[in-house]
Each structure stands twice: as structure tokens, then as C-alpha cells.
Amino acid sequence: VCLSESFLKQNNTININGYLCIRQDRIGRFGGLAMLIRNGLKFKEITCPHTLLVECMGIEIIHETKKLTLINAYLPGGSTDAQIMADYRNDLLALTSRREAYFVVGDLNSKHKAWNCTSNQSQPPGGAAARLLAARSTACRAPPFGMKPAVH
């Protein structure tokens, strides 16, 4: 389970039976990331590439002779001036420049019609991400826009 905008601080704990919690708390307000990893799953924490805007943390899941990298990422919403967009594009390049199998998941505040958002909801980060993914023949999967999570 990958959580973005966890809002956790050093004195907060998450204890869910059967899972180990690793986290990256943000100093200051909001943000932060956490990953809940099922007990018994063989993994190791990895160092994510340096990014200027995107918060990220990752693990490498190991199954027999295969490895899969999972990166949990969060882009705080906000300014979309030219320098911010250039930094965001560089962050995306850093996160997706991997040779091994990988997934980048999380909240990148990047609405775009290419992943089920209506055109009037598209945002500059979404356009930057769509162009980069198209140029690299990389897929993006997103739930239907407006989908509400099931709560039991």
C-alpha cells in the first residue's frame, strides 16, 4: 500500500496487523509518504533519484530471481511557472529513467484528459507528464476520474 500526503509526523505511528510501515515524513505542513508492506514480502528500501519538487521513496521487491522497483511519489500542487515545469519534467525523467521493471505510483497532481480527466481539468503538470510519457512510450494507468474509494 502506498500513501501520499500521509501528514505523519515523528510522533505519529501506523500499526496495521500483518504489515510493516516505512515512511518519509515531511518537515513542516502536509505532505509525506508511507508504504505498508505485507509481512513476509522480501524487499529492500532503495534510494530514489534526486528530485527538486517530487517527494519520493522506493522499495525493490524481490521474488525468486526477479526484481520490481516500486516508487511512491507526491508532487505538491501549486505554482506552474516555466521554471517549476522544467524542474517537474526533470524530476519525472529521473523517476522514469530505470533499466529494471518499475512502477511509479502516488499523487502527482497532474490532471490530464489522457488519463480520464476532462479537458477543463487538465493542468500544466499533466500536460508535461503526458508529453514525456508519450515521447518515451511509457504507459500511465489511472482510475476513472471522480472514482470514490470504497469505504467499509
PDB file of C-alpha atoms in Angstrom:
ATOM      1  CA  VAL A   1       0.000   0.000   0.000  1.00  0.00           C
ATOM      2  CA  CYS A   2       1.416   3.400  -0.983  1.00  0.00           C
ATOM      3  CA  LEU A   3       0.182   6.509   0.781  1.00  0.00           C
ATOM      4  CA  SER A   4       0.857  10.040  -0.378  1.00  0.00           C
ATOM      5  CA  GLU A   5       0.115  13.129   1.678  1.00  0.00           C
ATOM      6  CA  SER A   6       0.306  10.955   4.777  1.00  0.00           C
ATOM      7  CA  PHE A   7       0.596  14.058   7.027  1.00  0.00           C
ATOM      8  CA  LEU A   8       2.532  11.886   9.502  1.00  0.00           C
ATOM      9  CA  LYS A   9       4.909  13.465  11.946  1.00  0.00           C
ATOM     10  CA  GLN A  10       7.623  11.818  14.033  1.00  0.00           C
ATOM     11  CA  ASN A  11       5.290  11.269  16.999  1.00  0.00           C
ATOM     12  CA  ASN A  12       2.586   9.542  14.852  1.00  0.00           C
ATOM     13  CA  THR A  13       2.535   5.788  14.341  1.00  0.00           C
ATOM     14  CA  ILE A  14       0.778   3.421  11.961  1.00  0.00           C
ATOM     15  CA  ASN A  15       0.287  -0.120  13.189  1.00  0.00           C
ATOM     16  CA  ILE A  16      -1.669  -2.459  10.927  1.00  0.00           C
ATOM     17  CA  ASN A  17      -1.550  -6.125  11.764  1.00  0.00           C
ATOM     18  CA  GLY A  18       0.429  -8.061   9.169  1.00  0.00           C
ATOM     19  CA  TYR A  19       2.193  -5.018   7.663  1.00  0.00           C
ATOM     20  CA  LEU A  20       5.442  -3.147   8.148  1.00  0.00           C
ATOM     21  CA  CYS A  21       5.256   0.619   7.716  1.00  0.00           C
ATOM     22  CA  ILE A  22       8.151   2.540   6.194  1.00  0.00           C
ATOM     23  CA  ARG A  23       7.757   6.256   5.792  1.00  0.00           C
ATOM     24  CA  GLN A  24       9.223   9.549   4.773  1.00  0.00           C
ATOM     25  CA  ASP A  25       7.714  12.338   6.827  1.00  0.00           C
ATOM     26  CA  ARG A  26       7.813  15.885   5.573  1.00  0.00           C
ATOM     27  CA  ILE A  27       9.121  18.506   7.948  1.00  0.00           C
ATOM     28  CA  GLY A  28       6.563  21.270   8.043  1.00  0.00           C
ATOM     29  CA  ARG A  29       2.984  21.074   6.900  1.00  0.00           C
ATOM     30  CA  PHE A  30       1.172  18.352   4.982  1.00  0.00           C
ATOM     31  CA  GLY A  31       2.921  16.040   2.508  1.00  0.00           C
ATOM     32  CA  GLY A  32       4.834  12.967   3.494  1.00  0.00           C
ATOM     33  CA  LEU A  33       4.839   9.414   2.157  1.00  0.00           C
ATOM     34  CA  ALA A  34       4.347   5.974   3.649  1.00  0.00           C
ATOM     35  CA  MET A  35       4.395   2.412   2.363  1.00  0.00           C
ATOM     36  CA  LEU A  36       2.729  -0.517   4.086  1.00  0.00           C
ATOM     37  CA  ILE A  37       4.462  -3.754   3.143  1.00  0.00           C
ATOM     38  CA  ARG A  38       2.959  -7.143   3.857  1.00  0.00           C
ATOM     39  CA  ASN A  39       4.952  -9.144   6.371  1.00  0.00           C
ATOM     40  CA  GLY A  40       6.963 -11.839   4.621  1.00  0.00           C
ATOM     41  CA  LEU A  41       7.364  -9.900   1.363  1.00  0.00           C
ATOM     42  CA  LYS A  42      11.047  -9.841   0.501  1.00  0.00           C
ATOM     43  CA  PHE A  43      12.123  -6.268  -0.228  1.00  0.00           C
ATOM     44  CA  LYS A  44      14.772  -3.675   0.412  1.00  0.00           C
ATOM     45  CA  GLU A  45      14.477   0.081   0.640  1.00  0.00           C
ATOM     46  CA  ILE A  46      16.146   1.960  -2.193  1.00  0.00           C
ATOM     47  CA  THR A  47      17.428   5.468  -2.603  1.00  0.00           C
ATOM     48  CA  CYS A  48      15.321   7.385  -5.087  1.00  0.00           C
ATOM     49  CA  PRO A  49      16.975   9.690  -7.593  1.00  0.00           C
ATOM     50  CA  HIS A  50      17.453  13.300  -6.531  1.00  0.00           C
ATOM     51  CA  THR A  51      14.356  15.361  -7.334  1.00  0.00           C
ATOM     52  CA  LEU A  52      13.694  19.059  -6.815  1.00  0.00           C
ATOM     53  CA  LEU A  53       9.901  19.047  -6.474  1.00  0.00           C
ATOM     54  CA  VAL A  54       8.634  15.484  -6.227  1.00  0.00           C
ATOM     55  CA  GLU A  55       8.820  13.752  -2.859  1.00  0.00           C
ATOM     56  CA  CYS A  56       9.617  10.086  -3.376  1.00  0.00           C
ATOM     57  CA  MET A  57      10.569   6.886  -1.621  1.00  0.00           C
ATOM     58  CA  GLY A  58      11.007   3.411  -3.003  1.00  0.00           C
ATOM     59  CA  ILE A  59      11.471  -0.269  -2.457  1.00  0.00           C
ATOM     60  CA  GLU A  60      12.769  -3.119  -4.543  1.00  0.00           C
ATOM     61  CA  ILE A  61      10.557  -6.192  -4.290  1.00  0.00           C
ATOM     62  CA  ILE A  62      12.459  -9.435  -4.751  1.00  0.00           C
ATOM     63  CA  HIS A  63      10.732 -12.618  -5.944  1.00  0.00           C
ATOM     64  CA  GLU A  64      12.957 -15.561  -6.704  1.00  0.00           C
ATOM     65  CA  THR A  65      15.280 -14.205  -9.412  1.00  0.00           C
ATOM     66  CA  LYS A  66      13.133 -11.212 -10.403  1.00  0.00           C
ATOM     67  CA  LYS A  67      13.066  -7.684  -9.012  1.00  0.00           C
ATOM     68  CA  LEU A  68      10.464  -4.949  -9.272  1.00  0.00           C
ATOM     69  CA  THR A  69      11.031  -1.362  -8.194  1.00  0.00           C
ATOM     70  CA  LEU A  70       8.084   0.491  -6.655  1.00  0.00           C
ATOM     71  CA  ILE A  71       8.379   4.255  -6.237  1.00  0.00           C
ATOM     72  CA  ASN A  72       5.826   6.168  -4.196  1.00  0.00           C
ATOM     73  CA  ALA A  73       5.743   9.816  -5.338  1.00  0.00           C
ATOM     74  CA  TYR A  74       3.979  13.043  -4.406  1.00  0.00           C
ATOM     75  CA  LEU A  75       4.065  16.390  -6.203  1.00  0.00           C
ATOM     76  CA  PRO A  76       2.643  19.178  -4.050  1.00  0.00           C
ATOM     77  CA  GLY A  77       0.185  21.299  -6.002  1.00  0.00           C
ATOM     78  CA  GLY A  78       0.978  24.941  -6.550  1.00  0.00           C
ATOM     79  CA  SER A  79       2.887  27.149  -8.920  1.00  0.00           C
ATOM     80  CA  THR A  80       3.205  26.178 -12.569  1.00  0.00           C
ATOM     81  CA  ASP A  81       5.639  28.815 -13.834  1.00  0.00           C
ATOM     82  CA  ALA A  82       8.167  27.856 -16.504  1.00  0.00           C
ATOM     83  CA  GLN A  83      10.991  27.004 -14.059  1.00  0.00           C
ATOM     84  CA  ILE A  84       8.700  24.846 -11.904  1.00  0.00           C
ATOM     85  CA  MET A  85       7.527  22.968 -15.001  1.00  0.00           C
ATOM     86  CA  ALA A  86      11.129  22.427 -16.159  1.00  0.00           C
ATOM     87  CA  ASP A  87      12.047  21.091 -12.706  1.00  0.00           C
ATOM     88  CA  TYR A  88       8.980  18.826 -12.713  1.00  0.00           C
ATOM     89  CA  ARG A  89       9.888  17.422 -16.133  1.00  0.00           C
ATOM     90  CA  ASN A  90      13.434  16.738 -14.897  1.00  0.00           C
ATOM     91  CA  ASP A  91      12.011  15.025 -11.813  1.00  0.00           C
ATOM     92  CA  LEU A  92       9.829  12.795 -13.999  1.00  0.00           C
ATOM     93  CA  LEU A  93      12.832  11.949 -16.170  1.00  0.00           C
ATOM     94  CA  ALA A  94      14.819  10.991 -13.077  1.00  0.00           C
ATOM     95  CA  LEU A  95      11.995   8.809 -11.730  1.00  0.00           C
ATOM     96  CA  THR A  96      11.379   7.004 -15.030  1.00  0.00           C
ATOM     97  CA  SER A  97      14.967   6.523 -16.207  1.00  0.00           C
ATOM     98  CA  ARG A  98      15.302   2.984 -14.952  1.00  0.00           C
ATOM     99  CA  ARG A  99      16.511  -0.162 -16.675  1.00  0.00           C
ATOM    100  CA  GLU A 100      14.693  -2.615 -14.427  1.00  0.00           C
ATOM    101  CA  ALA A 101      10.923  -3.149 -14.188  1.00  0.00           C
ATOM    102  CA  TYR A 102       9.307  -0.358 -12.175  1.00  0.00           C
ATOM    103  CA  PHE A 103       6.104   1.371 -11.184  1.00  0.00           C
ATOM    104  CA  VAL A 104       5.801   4.992 -10.085  1.00  0.00           C
ATOM    105  CA  VAL A 105       2.606   5.448  -8.077  1.00  0.00           C
ATOM    106  CA  GLY A 106       1.167   8.237  -5.995  1.00  0.00           C
ATOM    107  CA  ASP A 107      -0.290  11.704  -6.320  1.00  0.00           C
ATOM    108  CA  LEU A 108       1.492  13.806  -8.915  1.00  0.00           C
ATOM    109  CA  ASN A 109      -1.247  16.485  -9.110  1.00  0.00           C
ATOM    110  CA  SER A 110      -1.084  16.085 -12.887  1.00  0.00           C
ATOM    111  CA  LYS A 111      -4.605  16.023 -14.251  1.00  0.00           C
ATOM    112  CA  HIS A 112      -4.866  15.409 -17.984  1.00  0.00           C
ATOM    113  CA  LYS A 113      -7.505  14.110 -20.366  1.00  0.00           C
ATOM    114  CA  ALA A 114      -5.129  11.283 -21.381  1.00  0.00           C
ATOM    115  CA  TRP A 115      -5.858   9.661 -18.022  1.00  0.00           C
ATOM    116  CA  ASN A 116      -9.577  10.194 -17.700  1.00  0.00           C
ATOM    117  CA  CYS A 117      -9.741  13.842 -16.614  1.00  0.00           C
ATOM    118  CA  THR A 118     -11.956  16.145 -18.630  1.00  0.00           C
ATOM    119  CA  SER A 119     -10.091  18.741 -20.680  1.00  0.00           C
ATOM    120  CA  ASN A 120     -11.158  21.655 -18.477  1.00  0.00           C
ATOM    121  CA  GLN A 121      -9.493  19.922 -15.538  1.00  0.00           C
ATOM    122  CA  SER A 122      -6.143  19.443 -17.237  1.00  0.00           C
ATOM    123  CA  GLN A 123      -3.239  21.143 -15.501  1.00  0.00           C
ATOM    124  CA  PRO A 124       0.222  22.137 -16.779  1.00  0.00           C
ATOM    125  CA  PRO A 125       1.888  19.287 -14.824  1.00  0.00           C
ATOM    126  CA  GLY A 126      -0.499  16.864 -16.545  1.00  0.00           C
ATOM    127  CA  GLY A 127       0.497  18.145 -19.977  1.00  0.00           C
ATOM    128  CA  ALA A 128       4.186  17.880 -19.115  1.00  0.00           C
ATOM    129  CA  ALA A 129       3.724  14.315 -17.880  1.00  0.00           C
ATOM    130  CA  ALA A 130       1.639  13.313 -20.919  1.00  0.00           C
ATOM    131  CA  ARG A 131       4.245  14.644 -23.365  1.00  0.00           C
ATOM    132  CA  LEU A 132       7.097  12.934 -21.534  1.00  0.00           C
ATOM    133  CA  LEU A 133       5.303   9.589 -21.302  1.00  0.00           C
ATOM    134  CA  ALA A 134       4.323   9.698 -24.976  1.00  0.00           C
ATOM    135  CA  ALA A 135       7.887  10.526 -26.039  1.00  0.00           C
ATOM    136  CA  ARG A 136       9.229   7.599 -24.008  1.00  0.00           C
ATOM    137  CA  SER A 137       6.496   5.091 -24.973  1.00  0.00           C
ATOM    138  CA  THR A 138       5.652   4.727 -21.296  1.00  0.00           C
ATOM    139  CA  ALA A 139       2.141   3.892 -20.122  1.00  0.00           C
ATOM    140  CA  CYS A 140       0.077   5.665 -17.494  1.00  0.00           C
ATOM    141  CA  ARG A 141      -2.772   3.888 -15.745  1.00  0.00           C
ATOM    142  CA  ALA A 142      -5.289   5.823 -13.694  1.00  0.00           C
ATOM    143  CA  PRO A 143      -8.656   5.027 -12.146  1.00  0.00           C
ATOM    144  CA  PRO A 144     -11.708   6.622 -13.727  1.00  0.00           C
ATOM    145  CA  PHE A 145     -11.729  10.294 -12.785  1.00  0.00           C
ATOM    146  CA  GLY A 146     -14.010  11.022  -9.873  1.00  0.00           C
ATOM    147  CA  MET A 147     -13.909   7.432  -8.655  1.00  0.00           C
ATOM    148  CA  LYS A 148     -14.648   7.314  -4.961  1.00  0.00           C
ATOM    149  CA  PRO A 149     -12.790   4.740  -2.860  1.00  0.00           C
ATOM    150  CA  ALA A 150     -14.925   2.080  -1.236  1.00  0.00           C
ATOM    151  CA  VAL A 151     -15.296   2.558   2.493  1.00  0.00           C
ATOM    152  CA  HIS A 152     -16.493  -0.341   4.642  1.00  0.00           C
TER     153      HIS A 152
END
